[in-house]
Coordinates of C-alpha atoms in Angstrom, one line a residue:
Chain A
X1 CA 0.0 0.0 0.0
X2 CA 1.2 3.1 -0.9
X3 CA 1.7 6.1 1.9
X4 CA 1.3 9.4 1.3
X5 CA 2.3 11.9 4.1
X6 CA 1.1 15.5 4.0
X7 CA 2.7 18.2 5.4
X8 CA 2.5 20.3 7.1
X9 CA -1.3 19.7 9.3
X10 CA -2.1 23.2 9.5
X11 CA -0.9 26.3 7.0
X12 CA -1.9 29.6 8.6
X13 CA -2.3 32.2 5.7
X14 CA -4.0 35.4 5.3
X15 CA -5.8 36.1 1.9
X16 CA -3.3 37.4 -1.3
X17 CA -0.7 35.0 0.0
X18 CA 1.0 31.8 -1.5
X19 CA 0.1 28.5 -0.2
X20 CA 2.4 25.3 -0.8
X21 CA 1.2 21.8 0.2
X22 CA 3.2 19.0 0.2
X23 CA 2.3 15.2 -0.5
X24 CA 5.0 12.8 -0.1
X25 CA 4.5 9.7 -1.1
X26 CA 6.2 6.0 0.2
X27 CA 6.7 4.7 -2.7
X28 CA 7.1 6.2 -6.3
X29 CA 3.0 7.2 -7.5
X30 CA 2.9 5.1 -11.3
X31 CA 2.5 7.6 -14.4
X32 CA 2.0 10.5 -11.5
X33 CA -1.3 9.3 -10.8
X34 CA -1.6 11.7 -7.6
X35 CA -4.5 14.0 -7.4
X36 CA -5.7 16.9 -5.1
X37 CA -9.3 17.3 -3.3
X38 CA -10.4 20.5 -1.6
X39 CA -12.8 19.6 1.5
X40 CA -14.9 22.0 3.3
X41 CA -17.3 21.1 6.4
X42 CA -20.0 19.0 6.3
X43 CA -19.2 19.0 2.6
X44 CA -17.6 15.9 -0.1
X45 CA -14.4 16.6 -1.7
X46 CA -13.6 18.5 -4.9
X47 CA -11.3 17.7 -7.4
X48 CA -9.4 20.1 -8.1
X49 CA -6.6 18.7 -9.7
X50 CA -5.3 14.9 -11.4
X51 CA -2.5 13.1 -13.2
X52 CA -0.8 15.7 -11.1
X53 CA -0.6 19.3 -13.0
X54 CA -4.1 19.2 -15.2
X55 CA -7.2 21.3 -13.0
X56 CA -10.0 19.4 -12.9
X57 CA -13.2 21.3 -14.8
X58 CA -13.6 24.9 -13.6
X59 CA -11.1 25.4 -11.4
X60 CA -9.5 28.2 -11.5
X61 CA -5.2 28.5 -12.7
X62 CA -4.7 29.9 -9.2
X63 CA -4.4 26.2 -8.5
X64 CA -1.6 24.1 -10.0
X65 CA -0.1 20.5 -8.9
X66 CA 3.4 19.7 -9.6
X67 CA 5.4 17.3 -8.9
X68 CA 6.7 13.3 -10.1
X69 CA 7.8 10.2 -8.4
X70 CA 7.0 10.3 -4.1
X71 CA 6.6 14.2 -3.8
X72 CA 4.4 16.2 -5.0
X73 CA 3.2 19.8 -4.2
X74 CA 0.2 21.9 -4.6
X75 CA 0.1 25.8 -5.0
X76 CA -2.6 28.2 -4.1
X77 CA -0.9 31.3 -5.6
X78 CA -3.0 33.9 -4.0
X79 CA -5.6 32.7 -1.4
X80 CA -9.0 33.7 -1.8
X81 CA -11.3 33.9 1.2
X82 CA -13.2 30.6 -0.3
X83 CA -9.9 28.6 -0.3
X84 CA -9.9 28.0 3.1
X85 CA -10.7 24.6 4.0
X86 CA -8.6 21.1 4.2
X87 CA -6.5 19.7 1.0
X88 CA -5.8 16.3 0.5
X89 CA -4.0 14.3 -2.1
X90 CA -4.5 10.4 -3.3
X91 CA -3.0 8.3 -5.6
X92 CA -4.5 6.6 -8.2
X93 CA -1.6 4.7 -9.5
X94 CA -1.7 1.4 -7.5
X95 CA -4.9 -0.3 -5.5
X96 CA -5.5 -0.1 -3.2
X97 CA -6.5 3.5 -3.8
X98 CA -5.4 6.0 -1.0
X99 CA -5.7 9.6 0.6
X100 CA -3.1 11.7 2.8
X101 CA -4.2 13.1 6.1
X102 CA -4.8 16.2 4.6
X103 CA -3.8 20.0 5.1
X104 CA -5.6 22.5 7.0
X105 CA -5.4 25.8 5.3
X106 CA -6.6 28.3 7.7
X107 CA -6.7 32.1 8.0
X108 CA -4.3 34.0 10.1
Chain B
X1 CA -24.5 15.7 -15.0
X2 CA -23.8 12.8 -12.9
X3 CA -25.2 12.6 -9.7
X4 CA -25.0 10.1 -6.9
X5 CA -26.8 10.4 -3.7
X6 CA -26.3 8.2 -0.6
X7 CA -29.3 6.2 1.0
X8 CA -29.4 3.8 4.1
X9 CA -29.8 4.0 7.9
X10 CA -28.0 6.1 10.1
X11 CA -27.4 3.6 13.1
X12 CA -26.5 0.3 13.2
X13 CA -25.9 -1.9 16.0
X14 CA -22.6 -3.4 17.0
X15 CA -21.8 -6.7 15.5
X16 CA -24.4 -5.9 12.7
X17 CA -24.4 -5.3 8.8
X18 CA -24.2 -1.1 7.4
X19 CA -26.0 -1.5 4.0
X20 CA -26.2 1.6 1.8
X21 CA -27.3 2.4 -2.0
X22 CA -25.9 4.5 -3.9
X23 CA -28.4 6.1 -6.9
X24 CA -26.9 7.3 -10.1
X25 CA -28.7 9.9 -11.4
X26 CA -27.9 12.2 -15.1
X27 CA -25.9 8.8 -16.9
X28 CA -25.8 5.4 -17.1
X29 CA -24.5 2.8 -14.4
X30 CA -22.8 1.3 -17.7
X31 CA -20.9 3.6 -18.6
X32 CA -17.3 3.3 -18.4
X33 CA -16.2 4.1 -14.8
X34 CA -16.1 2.7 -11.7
X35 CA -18.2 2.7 -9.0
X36 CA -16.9 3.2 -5.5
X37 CA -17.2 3.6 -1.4
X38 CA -14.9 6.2 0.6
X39 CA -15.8 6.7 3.9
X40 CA -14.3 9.3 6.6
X41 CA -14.4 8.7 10.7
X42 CA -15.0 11.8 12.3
X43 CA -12.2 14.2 12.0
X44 CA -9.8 11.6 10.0
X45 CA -8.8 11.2 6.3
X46 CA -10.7 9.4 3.2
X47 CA -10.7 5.8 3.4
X48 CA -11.2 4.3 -0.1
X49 CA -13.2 0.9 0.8
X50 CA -14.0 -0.7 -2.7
X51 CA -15.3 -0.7 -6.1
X52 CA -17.5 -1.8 -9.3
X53 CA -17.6 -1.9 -13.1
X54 CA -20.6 -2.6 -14.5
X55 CA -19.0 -6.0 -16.1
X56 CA -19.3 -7.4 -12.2
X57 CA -15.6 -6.9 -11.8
X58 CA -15.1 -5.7 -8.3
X59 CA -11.6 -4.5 -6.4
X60 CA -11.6 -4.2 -2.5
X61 CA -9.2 -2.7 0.0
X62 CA -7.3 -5.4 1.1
X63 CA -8.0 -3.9 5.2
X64 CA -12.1 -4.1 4.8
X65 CA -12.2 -7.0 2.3
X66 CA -13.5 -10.0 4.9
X67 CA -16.4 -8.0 6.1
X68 CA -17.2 -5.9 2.7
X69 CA -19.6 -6.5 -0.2
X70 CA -20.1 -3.9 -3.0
X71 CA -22.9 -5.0 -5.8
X72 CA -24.8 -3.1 -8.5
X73 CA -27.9 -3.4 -10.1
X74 CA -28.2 -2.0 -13.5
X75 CA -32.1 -2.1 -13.6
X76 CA -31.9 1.2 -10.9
X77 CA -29.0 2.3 -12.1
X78 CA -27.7 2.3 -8.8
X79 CA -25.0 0.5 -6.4
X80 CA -24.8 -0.7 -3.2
X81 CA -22.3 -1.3 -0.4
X82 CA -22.8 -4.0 2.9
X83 CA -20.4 -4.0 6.0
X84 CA -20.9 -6.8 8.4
X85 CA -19.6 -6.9 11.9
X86 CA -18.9 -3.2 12.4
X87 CA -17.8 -2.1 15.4
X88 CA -17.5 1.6 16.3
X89 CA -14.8 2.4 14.1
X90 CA -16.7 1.8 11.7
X91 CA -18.8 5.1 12.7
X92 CA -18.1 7.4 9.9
X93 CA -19.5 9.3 7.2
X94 CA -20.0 7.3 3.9
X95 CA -19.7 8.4 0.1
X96 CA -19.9 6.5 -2.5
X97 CA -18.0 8.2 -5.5
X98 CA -17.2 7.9 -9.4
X99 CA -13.7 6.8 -10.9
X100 CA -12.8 6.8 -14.4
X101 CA -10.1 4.1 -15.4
X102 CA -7.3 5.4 -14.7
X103 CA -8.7 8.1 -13.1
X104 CA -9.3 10.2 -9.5
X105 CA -12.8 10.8 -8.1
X106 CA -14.4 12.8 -10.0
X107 CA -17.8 13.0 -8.9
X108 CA -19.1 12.9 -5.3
X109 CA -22.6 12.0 -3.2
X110 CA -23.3 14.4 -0.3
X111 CA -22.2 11.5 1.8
X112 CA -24.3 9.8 5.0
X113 CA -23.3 9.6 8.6
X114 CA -23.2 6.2 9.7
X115 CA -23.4 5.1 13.4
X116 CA -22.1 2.0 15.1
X117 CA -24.1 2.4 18.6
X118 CA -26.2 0.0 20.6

């Protein structure tokens, strides 16, 4: 089974700034299958981005995914008041199929 | 679009079975993607539990697979997932969720609190 460790837990940001999430992963992630879902309470995640770097329909190019063989990062480049919530990444490359912890990305 | 939306009762009793349904509404059952459980325990991570294709073939996490059972009936256009002997960690809210081949989830049910309480 495949890892993946996110750090850090919590990101405190204030909106306009540049938020980096990292997914590290325990074992390389085949063809970069590693995605990203935005979470907010009481809600189901969002894609928001696959096969790494390609945004997921209507997202906006604020968001972008980098990233190849265990780590992988996402950037917020200016936070917008909605962006708050928890990130987590998956990977699709092997099965069983799983998540990291996620990321809180909260306001400072 | 696609939409799925999450059916089944909210408490079970220890020892007992968690059945849910899954309804696929705006496409076909049949159409070529997976059909799968996630679930999430209060304030924890996404926990992929298994999935479907509409041929029958089925994958399961490896960690649930003894007390899971995912099936699908193509006459509803819907899927369905049973967990036997829960326990309370099995308390958790439940979404079942579409994955193209290869592909991430893209699409998501509301999701339904399950509890494991006598």
């Amino acid at each position: 089974e495949t890892v993946l460790t996110q750090s850090p837990g919590t990101l405190s940001l204030s909106p306009g700034e540049r938020a980096t999430l990292s997914c590290r992963a325990s074992q390389s992630v085949s063809s970069s299958y590693l995605a990203w879902y935005q979470q907010k309470p009481g809600q189901a995640p969002r894609l928001l981005i696959y096969g790494t770097s390609t945004r997921a329909t209507g997202i906006p190019d604020r968001f972008s995914g980098s990233g190849s063989g265990t780590d992988f990062t996402l950037t917020i480049s200016r936070l917008e008041p909605e962006d708050f919530a928890v990130y987590c990444c998956q990977q699709y490359g092997s099965s069983p199929w799983t998540f990291g912890q996620g990321t809180k990305v909260e306001i400072k | 679009q696609v939409q799925l939306q999450e059916s089944g009762p909210g408490l079970v009793k220890p020892s007992g079975t968690l059945s849910l349904t899954c309804a696929v509404s705006g496409g076909s059952i049949s159409s070529t993607n997976w059909w799968s459980w996630v679930r999430q325990p209060p304030g924890k991570g996404l926990e992929w539990i298994g999935e479907i294709y509409h041929s029958g073939s089925i994958n399961y996490n490896p960690s649930l697979k003894s007390r899971v059972t995912i099936s699908l009936d193509k006459s509803k256009n819907q899927f369905s997932l049973k967990l036997s002997s829960v326990t309370a960690a099995d308390t958790a809210v439940y979404f079942c969720a579409r994955r193209g081949y290869p592909g991430p989830f893209d699409i998501w049910g509301q999701g339904t609190m399950v509890t494991v309480a006598s």
